[in-house]
XYZ file of C-alpha atoms in Angstrom:
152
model
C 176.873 -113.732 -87.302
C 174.288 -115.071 -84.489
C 170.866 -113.678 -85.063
C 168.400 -112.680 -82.311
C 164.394 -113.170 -82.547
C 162.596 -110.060 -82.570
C 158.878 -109.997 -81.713
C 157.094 -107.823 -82.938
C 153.124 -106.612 -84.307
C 152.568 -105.679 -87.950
C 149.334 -104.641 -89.844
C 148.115 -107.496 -91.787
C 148.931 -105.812 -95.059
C 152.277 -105.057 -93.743
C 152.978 -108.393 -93.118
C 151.417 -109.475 -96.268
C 153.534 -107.019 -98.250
C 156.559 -108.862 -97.124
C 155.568 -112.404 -97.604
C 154.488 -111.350 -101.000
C 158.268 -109.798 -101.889
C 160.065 -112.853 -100.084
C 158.044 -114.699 -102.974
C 158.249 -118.502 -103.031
C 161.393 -118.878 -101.770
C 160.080 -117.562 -98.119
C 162.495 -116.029 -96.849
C 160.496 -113.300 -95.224
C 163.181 -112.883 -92.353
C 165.522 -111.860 -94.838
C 163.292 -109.139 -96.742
C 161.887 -107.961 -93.693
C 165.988 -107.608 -92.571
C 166.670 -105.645 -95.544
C 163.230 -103.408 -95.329
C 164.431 -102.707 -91.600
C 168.217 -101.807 -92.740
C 166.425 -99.501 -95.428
C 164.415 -97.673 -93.193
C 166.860 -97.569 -90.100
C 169.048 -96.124 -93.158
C 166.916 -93.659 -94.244
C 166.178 -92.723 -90.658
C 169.835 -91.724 -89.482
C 170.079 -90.444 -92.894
C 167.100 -87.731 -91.826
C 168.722 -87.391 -88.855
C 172.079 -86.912 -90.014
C 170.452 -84.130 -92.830
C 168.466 -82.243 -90.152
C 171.642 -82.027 -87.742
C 173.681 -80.592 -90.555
C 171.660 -78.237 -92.716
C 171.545 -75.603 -90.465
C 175.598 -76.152 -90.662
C 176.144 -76.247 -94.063
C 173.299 -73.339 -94.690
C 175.597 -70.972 -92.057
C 178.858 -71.650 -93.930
C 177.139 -71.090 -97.341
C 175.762 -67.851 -96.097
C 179.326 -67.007 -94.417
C 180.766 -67.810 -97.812
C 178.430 -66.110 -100.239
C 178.536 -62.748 -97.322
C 182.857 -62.803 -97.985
C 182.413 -63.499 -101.427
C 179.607 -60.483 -101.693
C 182.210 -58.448 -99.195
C 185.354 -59.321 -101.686
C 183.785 -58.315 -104.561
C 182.229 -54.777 -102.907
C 185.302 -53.641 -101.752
C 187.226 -54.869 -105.511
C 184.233 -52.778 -107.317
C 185.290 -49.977 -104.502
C 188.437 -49.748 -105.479
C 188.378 -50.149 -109.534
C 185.669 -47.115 -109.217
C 187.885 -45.025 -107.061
C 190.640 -45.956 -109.487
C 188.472 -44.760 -112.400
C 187.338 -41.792 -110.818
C 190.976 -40.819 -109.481
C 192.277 -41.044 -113.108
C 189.303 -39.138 -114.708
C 189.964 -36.460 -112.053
C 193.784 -36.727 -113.406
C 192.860 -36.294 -116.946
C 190.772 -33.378 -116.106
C 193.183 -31.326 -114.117
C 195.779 -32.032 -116.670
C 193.276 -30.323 -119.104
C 192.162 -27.598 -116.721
C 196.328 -27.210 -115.811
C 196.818 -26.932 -120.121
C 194.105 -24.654 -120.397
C 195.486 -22.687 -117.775
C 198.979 -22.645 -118.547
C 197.947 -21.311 -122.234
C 195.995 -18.778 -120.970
C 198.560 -17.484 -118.790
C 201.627 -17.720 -121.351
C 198.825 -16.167 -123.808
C 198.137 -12.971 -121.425
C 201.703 -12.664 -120.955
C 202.504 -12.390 -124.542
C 199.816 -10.010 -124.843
C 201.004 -7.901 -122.477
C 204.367 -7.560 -123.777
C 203.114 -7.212 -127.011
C 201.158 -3.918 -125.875
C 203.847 -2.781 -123.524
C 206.218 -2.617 -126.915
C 203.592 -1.304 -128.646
C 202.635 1.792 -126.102
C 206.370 1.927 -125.441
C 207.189 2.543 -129.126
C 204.751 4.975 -129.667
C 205.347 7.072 -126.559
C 209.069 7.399 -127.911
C 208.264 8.855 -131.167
C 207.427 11.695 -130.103
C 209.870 12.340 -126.683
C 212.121 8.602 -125.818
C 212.693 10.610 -122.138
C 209.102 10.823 -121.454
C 208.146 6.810 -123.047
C 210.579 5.897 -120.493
C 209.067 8.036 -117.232
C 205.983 6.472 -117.900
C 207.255 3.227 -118.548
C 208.741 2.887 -115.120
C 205.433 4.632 -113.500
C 203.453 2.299 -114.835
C 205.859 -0.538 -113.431
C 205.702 0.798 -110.125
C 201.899 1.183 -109.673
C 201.909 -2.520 -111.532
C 203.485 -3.506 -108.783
C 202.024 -1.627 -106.034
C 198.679 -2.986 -106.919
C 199.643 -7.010 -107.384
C 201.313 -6.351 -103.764
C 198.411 -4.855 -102.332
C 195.894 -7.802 -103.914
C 198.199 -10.401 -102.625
C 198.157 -8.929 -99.290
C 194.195 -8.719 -99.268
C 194.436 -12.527 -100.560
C 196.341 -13.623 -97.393
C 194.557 -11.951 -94.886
């Protein structure tokens, strides 16, 4: 490869520096060759890292922002998950509890109209049974009239 001359002005200690590392041999050309390589190297390398951060810093932040967004809306939906099946579990127990109590009140109630029914009809069976099917008229009389104050 031809080689071209290059004139150019050092600082003495400069130019000392690179005698001194060509050493006996003096072949200053060549180490001051290399030194220039080095630095033109090191230049473009600057160069090269100042055009590009501001690059690779957007994509990192566009990166860790889906990553951050991924994760929030997985965390959304294993707590909506977790609250939807708590929520479940208790309405299943408030349904149980429910159920009971109704299936309890409706024992109870037979229970006592057997009870009032079998006592009214020791004394006159005629008479039990009047008041029997009063008291399941008005019954139902009254759970008519609440439902129809419900609706309105």
């Amino acid at each position: 490869m031809k080689k071209e001359r290059l004139n150019i002005y050092l600082d003495p200690a400069l130019r000392a520096a690179i005698r001194d590392l060509a050493g006996s041999d003096g072949y200053s050309s060549q180490v001051a060759e290399e030194l220039l390589r080095l630095g033109l190297g090191l230049k473009k390398g600057e160069t090269i890292e100042q055009q590009s951060l501001p690059v690779i810093r957007d994509l990192l932040q566009h990166e860790l922002r889906k990553s951050l967004s991924q994760l929030r809306t997985e965390l959304r939906e294993d707590m909506q998950l977790e609250i939807l099946n708590e929520m479940k579990a208790v309405t299943r127990r408030s349904d149980d509890r429910l159920a009971s109590l109704i299936v309890r009140a409706i024992r109870e109630g037979g229970l006592s109209r057997r009870m009032v029914y079998a006592l009214l009809a020791r004394d006159d069976a005629q008479f039990a049974l009047h008041v029997y099917d009063d008291a399941r008229v008005k019954v139902g009389k009254d759970l008519a009239a609440r439902a129809g104050n419900e609706q309105a």
